[in-house]
Short mmCIF file of C-alpha atoms in Angstrom, two decimals:
data_model
loop_
_atom_site.label_atom_id
_atom_site.label_comp_id
_atom_site.label_asym_id
_atom_site.label_seq_id
_atom_site.Cartn_x
_atom_site.Cartn_y
_atom_site.Cartn_z
CA MET A 14 -12.21 -4.14 -16.92
CA ILE A 15 -13.01 -7.75 -15.97
CA LEU A 16 -9.34 -8.48 -15.24
CA LEU A 17 -9.13 -5.43 -12.99
CA LEU A 18 -12.19 -6.58 -11.06
CA LEU A 19 -10.70 -10.05 -10.60
CA VAL A 20 -7.51 -8.76 -8.92
CA PRO A 21 -9.23 -7.77 -5.61
CA LEU A 22 -10.78 -11.24 -5.54
CA LEU A 23 -7.37 -12.94 -5.68
CA VAL A 24 -5.30 -10.73 -3.36
CA PRO A 25 -7.18 -11.69 -0.14
CA PHE A 26 -5.82 -15.24 -0.40
CA ALA A 27 -2.34 -13.82 0.27
CA LEU A 28 -3.38 -11.94 3.42
CA GLY A 29 -3.58 -15.02 5.67
CA PRO A 30 0.14 -15.97 5.47
CA LEU A 31 1.16 -12.30 5.61
CA ALA A 32 -0.98 -11.68 8.69
CA ARG A 33 0.65 -14.59 10.54
CA ARG A 34 4.10 -13.27 9.64
CA CYS A 35 3.04 -9.83 10.79
CA LEU A 36 2.11 -11.17 14.23
CA ASP A 37 5.51 -12.88 14.49
CA ARG A 38 7.49 -9.77 13.57
CA LEU A 39 5.54 -6.79 14.92
CA THR A 40 4.40 -6.00 18.42
CA PRO A 41 0.92 -7.41 19.12
CA VAL A 42 -0.70 -3.96 19.13
CA ALA A 43 1.00 -2.94 15.86
CA ALA A 44 0.06 -6.28 14.28
CA LEU A 45 -3.54 -5.91 15.43
CA TRP A 46 -3.90 -2.49 13.84
CA SER A 47 -1.97 -3.34 10.65
CA VAL A 48 -3.81 -6.57 9.91
CA THR A 49 -7.23 -5.11 10.71
CA LEU A 50 -6.70 -2.07 8.48
CA ALA A 51 -5.56 -4.29 5.61
CA LEU A 52 -8.55 -6.54 6.28
CA VAL A 53 -10.97 -3.62 5.97
CA VAL A 54 -9.45 -2.43 2.69
CA LEU A 55 -9.39 -5.89 1.12
CA ALA A 56 -12.94 -6.69 2.23
CA GLY A 57 -14.26 -3.40 0.86
CA ALA A 58 -12.40 -3.82 -2.43
CA SER A 59 -13.65 -7.39 -2.90
CA VAL A 60 -17.27 -6.40 -2.23
CA ALA A 61 -16.99 -3.48 -4.68
CA SER A 62 -15.54 -5.78 -7.35
CA LEU A 63 -18.20 -8.42 -6.78
CA GLY A 64 -20.89 -5.75 -7.04
CA ALA A 65 -19.46 -4.44 -10.30
CA LEU A 66 -19.34 -7.97 -11.73
CA VAL A 67 -22.96 -8.55 -10.77
CA LEU A 68 -24.06 -5.30 -12.42
CA THR A 69 -22.04 -6.13 -15.53
CA GLY A 70 -23.86 -9.43 -15.86
CA LEU A 71 -27.27 -7.86 -15.24
CA LEU A 72 -26.71 -5.22 -17.93
CA LYS A 73 -26.07 -8.02 -20.41
CA VAL A 74 -29.70 -9.08 -19.95
CA PRO A 75 -32.03 -7.11 -22.30
CA LEU A 76 -34.58 -6.39 -19.55
CA PHE A 77 -32.01 -4.80 -17.23
CA ALA A 78 -30.24 -3.12 -20.15
CA GLY A 79 -33.53 -1.36 -20.92
CA LEU A 80 -33.96 -0.34 -17.29
CA GLY A 81 -30.43 1.06 -17.39
CA ASP A 82 -31.24 3.14 -20.51
CA LEU A 83 -28.58 1.34 -22.54
CA VAL A 84 -28.94 2.17 -26.23
CA HIS A 85 -25.79 0.27 -27.24
CA PRO A 86 -24.50 -3.15 -26.13
CA LEU A 87 -22.24 -3.02 -23.10
CA ARG A 88 -18.68 -3.49 -24.29
CA THR A 89 -17.09 -6.20 -22.18
CA ALA A 90 -15.24 -9.43 -22.62
CA SER A 91 -16.97 -12.47 -24.10
CA ASP A 92 -20.27 -13.49 -22.54
CA LEU A 93 -18.65 -16.87 -21.87
CA VAL A 94 -16.48 -15.05 -19.35
CA VAL A 95 -18.76 -12.29 -18.09
CA LEU A 96 -21.92 -14.26 -17.39
CA PRO A 97 -20.30 -17.09 -15.36
CA ALA A 98 -18.26 -14.49 -13.43
CA ALA A 99 -21.40 -12.47 -12.72
CA ALA A 100 -23.29 -15.59 -11.62
CA ALA A 101 -20.48 -16.61 -9.29
CA ALA A 102 -20.27 -13.08 -7.87
CA THR A 103 -24.02 -13.09 -7.26
CA GLY A 104 -23.74 -16.38 -5.39
CA VAL A 105 -20.83 -15.18 -3.24
CA LEU A 106 -22.60 -11.93 -2.34
CA THR A 107 -25.85 -13.72 -1.55
CA VAL A 108 -24.20 -16.31 0.68
CA GLY A 109 -22.10 -13.63 2.35
CA ALA A 110 -25.11 -11.44 3.08
CA TRP A 111 -27.06 -14.39 4.50
CA THR A 112 -24.23 -15.58 6.75
CA VAL A 113 -23.42 -12.09 8.04
CA VAL A 114 -27.07 -11.48 8.95
CA ARG A 115 -27.30 -14.86 10.67
CA SER A 116 -24.05 -14.23 12.56
CA ALA A 117 -25.15 -10.73 13.57
CA LEU A 118 -28.47 -11.96 14.94
CA ARG A 119 -26.75 -14.71 16.91
CA GLN A 120 -24.13 -12.34 18.35
CA VAL A 121 -26.65 -9.66 19.27
CA ARG A 122 -28.81 -12.25 21.01
CA ALA A 123 -25.82 -13.57 22.98
CA PHE A 124 -24.75 -10.03 23.88
CA ARG A 125 -28.18 -9.11 25.20
CA VAL A 126 -28.30 -12.23 27.36
CA ALA A 127 -24.79 -11.63 28.73
CA ARG A 128 -25.46 -7.95 29.31
CA SER A 129 -28.74 -8.49 31.13
CA GLN A 130 -27.16 -11.22 33.23
CA ALA A 131 -24.30 -8.89 34.21
CA ASP A 132 -26.57 -5.90 34.88
CA ARG A 133 -28.74 -7.90 37.29
CA ARG A 134 -25.82 -8.51 39.62
CA PRO A 135 -23.99 -6.00 41.82
CA ALA A 136 -20.59 -4.99 40.46
CA ALA A 137 -17.42 -4.05 42.31
CA GLY A 138 -16.18 -1.32 39.99
CA ASP A 139 -16.01 -2.96 36.58
CA LEU A 140 -15.96 -6.49 38.02
CA CYS A 141 -19.12 -8.60 37.88
CA VAL A 142 -19.09 -12.03 39.57
CA ILE A 143 -21.65 -14.59 38.42
CA GLU A 144 -22.53 -17.67 40.43
CA SER A 145 -21.84 -20.63 38.16
CA PRO A 146 -20.23 -24.08 38.38
CA HIS A 147 -18.58 -23.50 34.99
CA PRO A 148 -15.27 -21.55 34.94
CA ASP A 149 -15.45 -18.57 32.61
CA ALA A 150 -14.20 -14.99 32.34
CA TYR A 151 -14.43 -12.41 29.59
CA ALA A 152 -14.46 -8.69 28.83
CA LEU A 153 -18.00 -7.50 28.11
CA PRO A 154 -18.23 -4.27 26.09
CA GLY A 155 -21.01 -1.75 26.57
CA ARG A 156 -21.81 1.13 28.89
CA PRO A 157 -20.17 0.64 31.26
CA HIS A 158 -17.61 -2.00 30.33
CA ARG A 159 -17.70 -5.07 32.53
CA ILE A 160 -15.32 -7.88 33.43
CA VAL A 161 -17.51 -10.94 33.85
CA VAL A 162 -16.08 -13.82 35.88
CA THR A 163 -17.77 -16.85 37.35
CA THR A 164 -17.31 -18.11 40.89
CA ALA A 165 -15.90 -21.37 39.52
CA MET A 166 -13.16 -19.45 37.71
CA LEU A 167 -12.30 -17.51 40.88
CA ARG A 168 -11.97 -20.77 42.81
CA SER A 169 -9.66 -22.16 40.11
CA LEU A 170 -7.06 -19.40 40.47
CA GLY A 171 -4.87 -18.07 43.24
CA ALA A 172 -5.10 -14.44 44.37
CA ASP A 173 -2.14 -13.30 42.24
CA GLU A 174 -3.46 -15.20 39.22
CA ARG A 175 -6.83 -13.52 39.57
CA GLU A 176 -5.12 -10.14 39.37
CA VAL A 177 -3.50 -11.24 36.10
CA LEU A 178 -6.89 -12.33 34.75
CA PHE A 179 -8.51 -9.04 35.71
CA ALA A 180 -5.64 -7.04 34.17
CA HIS A 181 -5.93 -9.06 30.97
CA GLU A 182 -9.66 -8.45 30.60
CA ARG A 183 -9.29 -4.76 31.49
CA ALA A 184 -6.71 -4.46 28.71
CA HIS A 185 -9.29 -5.83 26.28
CA ASN A 186 -11.83 -3.21 27.32
CA ALA A 187 -9.29 -0.39 27.37
CA GLY A 188 -8.02 -1.31 23.90
CA GLY A 189 -11.51 -1.70 22.44
CA HIS A 190 -10.54 -5.13 21.16
CA HIS A 191 -14.18 -6.10 20.61
CA ARG A 192 -14.24 -3.63 17.71
CA PHE A 193 -11.38 -5.45 15.97
CA LEU A 194 -13.16 -8.78 16.47
CA VAL A 195 -16.39 -7.38 14.99
CA VAL A 196 -14.52 -6.04 11.95
CA ALA A 197 -12.75 -9.38 11.45
CA GLU A 198 -16.05 -11.25 11.72
CA LEU A 199 -17.72 -9.01 9.12
CA ALA A 200 -14.75 -9.20 6.75
CA ALA A 201 -14.71 -13.00 6.99
CA HIS A 202 -18.16 -13.04 5.38
CA CYS A 203 -17.07 -10.76 2.52
CA HIS A 204 -14.48 -13.09 1.01
CA PRO A 205 -13.51 -16.74 1.68
CA GLY A 206 -9.82 -15.83 1.69
CA LEU A 207 -10.33 -13.54 4.68
CA ARG A 208 -11.78 -16.20 6.98
CA THR A 209 -8.39 -17.43 8.17
CA VAL A 210 -7.37 -13.86 9.05
CA ARG A 211 -10.18 -13.71 11.61
CA ALA A 212 -8.23 -16.09 13.88
CA THR A 213 -5.06 -14.03 13.46
CA VAL A 214 -6.85 -10.85 14.55
CA ALA A 215 -8.25 -12.66 17.60
CA LEU A 216 -4.79 -13.98 18.48
CA ALA A 217 -3.25 -10.51 18.09
CA ALA A 218 -5.89 -9.10 20.46
CA GLU A 219 -5.12 -11.79 23.04
CA ARG A 220 -1.37 -11.28 22.69
CA ALA A 221 -1.82 -7.52 23.16
CA ALA A 222 -3.84 -8.13 26.34
CA ASP A 223 -1.26 -10.68 27.54
CA GLU A 224 1.53 -8.13 27.21
CA ALA A 225 -0.55 -5.44 28.90
CA ALA A 226 -1.33 -7.75 31.83
CA ALA A 227 2.33 -8.72 32.16
CA ALA A 228 3.27 -5.04 32.30
CA VAL A 229 0.67 -4.37 35.00
CA VAL A 230 1.70 -7.25 37.32
CA GLY A 231 5.38 -6.99 36.39
CA ASP A 232 5.85 -10.75 36.05
CA ARG A 233 5.68 -12.50 32.68
CA ARG A 234 6.00 -15.97 34.22
CA LEU A 235 3.08 -15.34 36.57
CA THR A 236 1.03 -14.04 33.64
CA ALA A 237 1.78 -17.16 31.60
CA ARG A 238 0.86 -19.41 34.53
CA ALA A 239 -2.41 -17.60 35.19
CA ILE A 240 -3.50 -17.79 31.55
CA ALA A 241 -2.59 -21.47 31.32
CA ARG A 242 -4.46 -22.35 34.52
CA ALA A 243 -7.53 -20.37 33.45
CA ALA A 244 -7.56 -22.13 30.07
CA LEU A 245 -7.18 -25.54 31.75
CA ALA A 246 -10.06 -24.72 34.09
CA VAL A 247 -12.35 -23.86 31.17
CA GLY A 248 -11.28 -26.95 29.21
CA GLU A 249 -13.68 -27.92 26.44
CA ALA A 250 -16.68 -26.21 28.03
CA ARG A 251 -18.58 -23.82 25.76
CA SER A 252 -19.01 -20.26 26.92
CA ALA A 253 -22.27 -18.32 26.59
CA ARG A 254 -20.38 -15.10 25.87
CA PRO A 255 -20.76 -13.27 22.52
CA GLY A 256 -18.10 -14.08 19.95
CA PHE A 257 -16.84 -10.49 19.96
CA ALA A 258 -16.35 -10.46 23.76
CA PRO A 259 -12.63 -11.31 24.14
CA ALA A 260 -11.48 -13.71 26.84
CA ALA A 261 -8.10 -14.75 28.24
CA THR A 262 -8.87 -18.43 27.67
CA THR A 263 -9.43 -18.24 23.89
CA GLY A 264 -7.08 -18.85 21.00
CA PRO A 265 -3.93 -20.98 20.90
CA VAL A 266 -3.05 -20.72 24.60
CA PRO A 267 0.21 -22.75 24.35
CA GLN A 268 1.49 -20.32 21.71
CA ARG A 269 0.58 -17.34 23.87
CA VAL A 270 2.21 -18.88 26.96
CA ALA A 271 5.39 -19.59 24.97
CA ALA A 272 5.48 -15.98 23.79
CA LEU A 273 5.20 -14.74 27.39
CA LEU A 274 7.96 -17.06 28.63
CA SER A 275 10.36 -16.14 25.82
CA THR A 276 12.33 -12.93 25.60
CA PRO A 277 10.62 -10.53 23.17
CA ARG A 278 12.84 -10.03 20.12
CA ARG A 279 12.41 -7.24 17.66
CA HIS A 280 13.24 -7.51 13.96
CA PRO A 281 12.95 -3.94 12.66
CA ARG A 282 13.93 -4.73 9.08
CA ALA A 283 11.67 -7.78 8.81
CA ALA A 284 8.85 -5.84 10.46
CA ALA A 285 9.25 -3.04 7.94
CA TRP A 286 9.10 -5.49 5.04
CA ILE A 287 5.99 -7.20 6.38
CA ALA A 288 4.26 -3.86 6.96
CA LEU A 289 5.24 -2.79 3.43
CA LEU A 290 3.80 -5.99 1.94
CA LEU A 291 0.55 -5.52 3.84
CA ALA A 292 0.31 -1.95 2.58
CA ALA A 293 1.10 -3.12 -0.97
CA CYS A 294 -1.67 -5.75 -0.85
CA ALA A 295 -4.15 -3.14 0.34
CA ALA A 296 -3.00 -0.61 -2.27
CA VAL A 297 -3.11 -3.10 -5.16
CA SER A 298 -6.54 -4.39 -4.16
CA ALA A 299 -8.04 -0.93 -3.63
CA GLY A 300 -6.42 0.47 -6.78
CA ALA A 301 -7.56 -2.40 -9.01
CA SER A 302 -11.08 -2.28 -7.57
CA GLY A 303 -11.33 1.48 -8.00
CA ALA A 304 -9.98 1.34 -11.55
CA GLY A 305 -12.33 -1.51 -12.42
CA VAL A 306 -15.37 0.31 -11.06
CA VAL A 307 -14.39 3.50 -12.94
CA ALA A 308 -13.91 1.49 -16.15
CA PHE A 309 -17.32 -0.14 -15.64
CA HIS A 310 -18.94 3.26 -15.14
CA HIS A 311 -17.27 4.54 -18.30
CA GLN A 312 -18.54 1.56 -20.31
CA VAL A 313 -22.07 2.16 -19.01
CA GLU A 314 -21.90 5.80 -20.11
CA VAL A 315 -20.76 4.68 -23.57
CA ALA A 316 -23.60 2.16 -23.77
CA GLN A 317 -26.07 4.86 -22.76
CA GLY A 318 -24.86 7.01 -25.67
CA GLU A 319 -23.52 9.72 -23.36
CA GLU A 320 -20.01 9.38 -24.82
CA ALA A 321 -18.97 8.81 -28.36
CA ARG A 322 -16.41 6.15 -27.38
#
């Protein structure tokens, strides 16, 4: 049982390299969906395994064993293995819960500020222009969706480059990319191995919006130039936008510009293998977690005297 519960805690460390390969081989939209779905499964499986380990350790303590109506000792591996594993799982879950609450409060606070700031100003359709000396632009989710851009950003770009920027941010809103960023943020707090995947999901969302903007304006070179100039205008300045509000100036901009300037190449066989490996990681993690939880439940029933063996 303990070995089964450990498998979902090891598999997430393999997702980071696979996710980066996935983005190189699949289309940005396909990579975004594939990586995010695998991320959800692995995060859920790791939390379930950690929870089962915590409960296993608690039921080794006489007080909690009595509360659980255990009439026989819980049959598990040696206490030298179970108790340290349960203590570590408790620590990981506690830290994860604390950091996710702290992150959620910070993001909600930033969203409310950005939303109220956008709602106070007149909008031209979905476009909201904010007077500010700091260049910035981002897609703001909500009802209705908004494209927030500062006057400094508008002055930094030419008319055709502005159209690219608007098309990019509209693609974020149309694709609901903020949802993928929220999922990646939550999953990053569930397991340390999933933290690196958060950046891959953000990059996939930006690449998807880049390709959508290039399709709208019909010029990949113009799209690359607009994104590069917008990123240069922002520079090292910090934006007040929420972390889940995607923006054209985030992520590894040189990598995105290079992808726009190069001819898209498809590798169907490699893409199929990468997708298969992602699915295998998710299946192994979910299967081991489910089997471990079922085995734990069976051992509890035995310890409660409900089954003879």
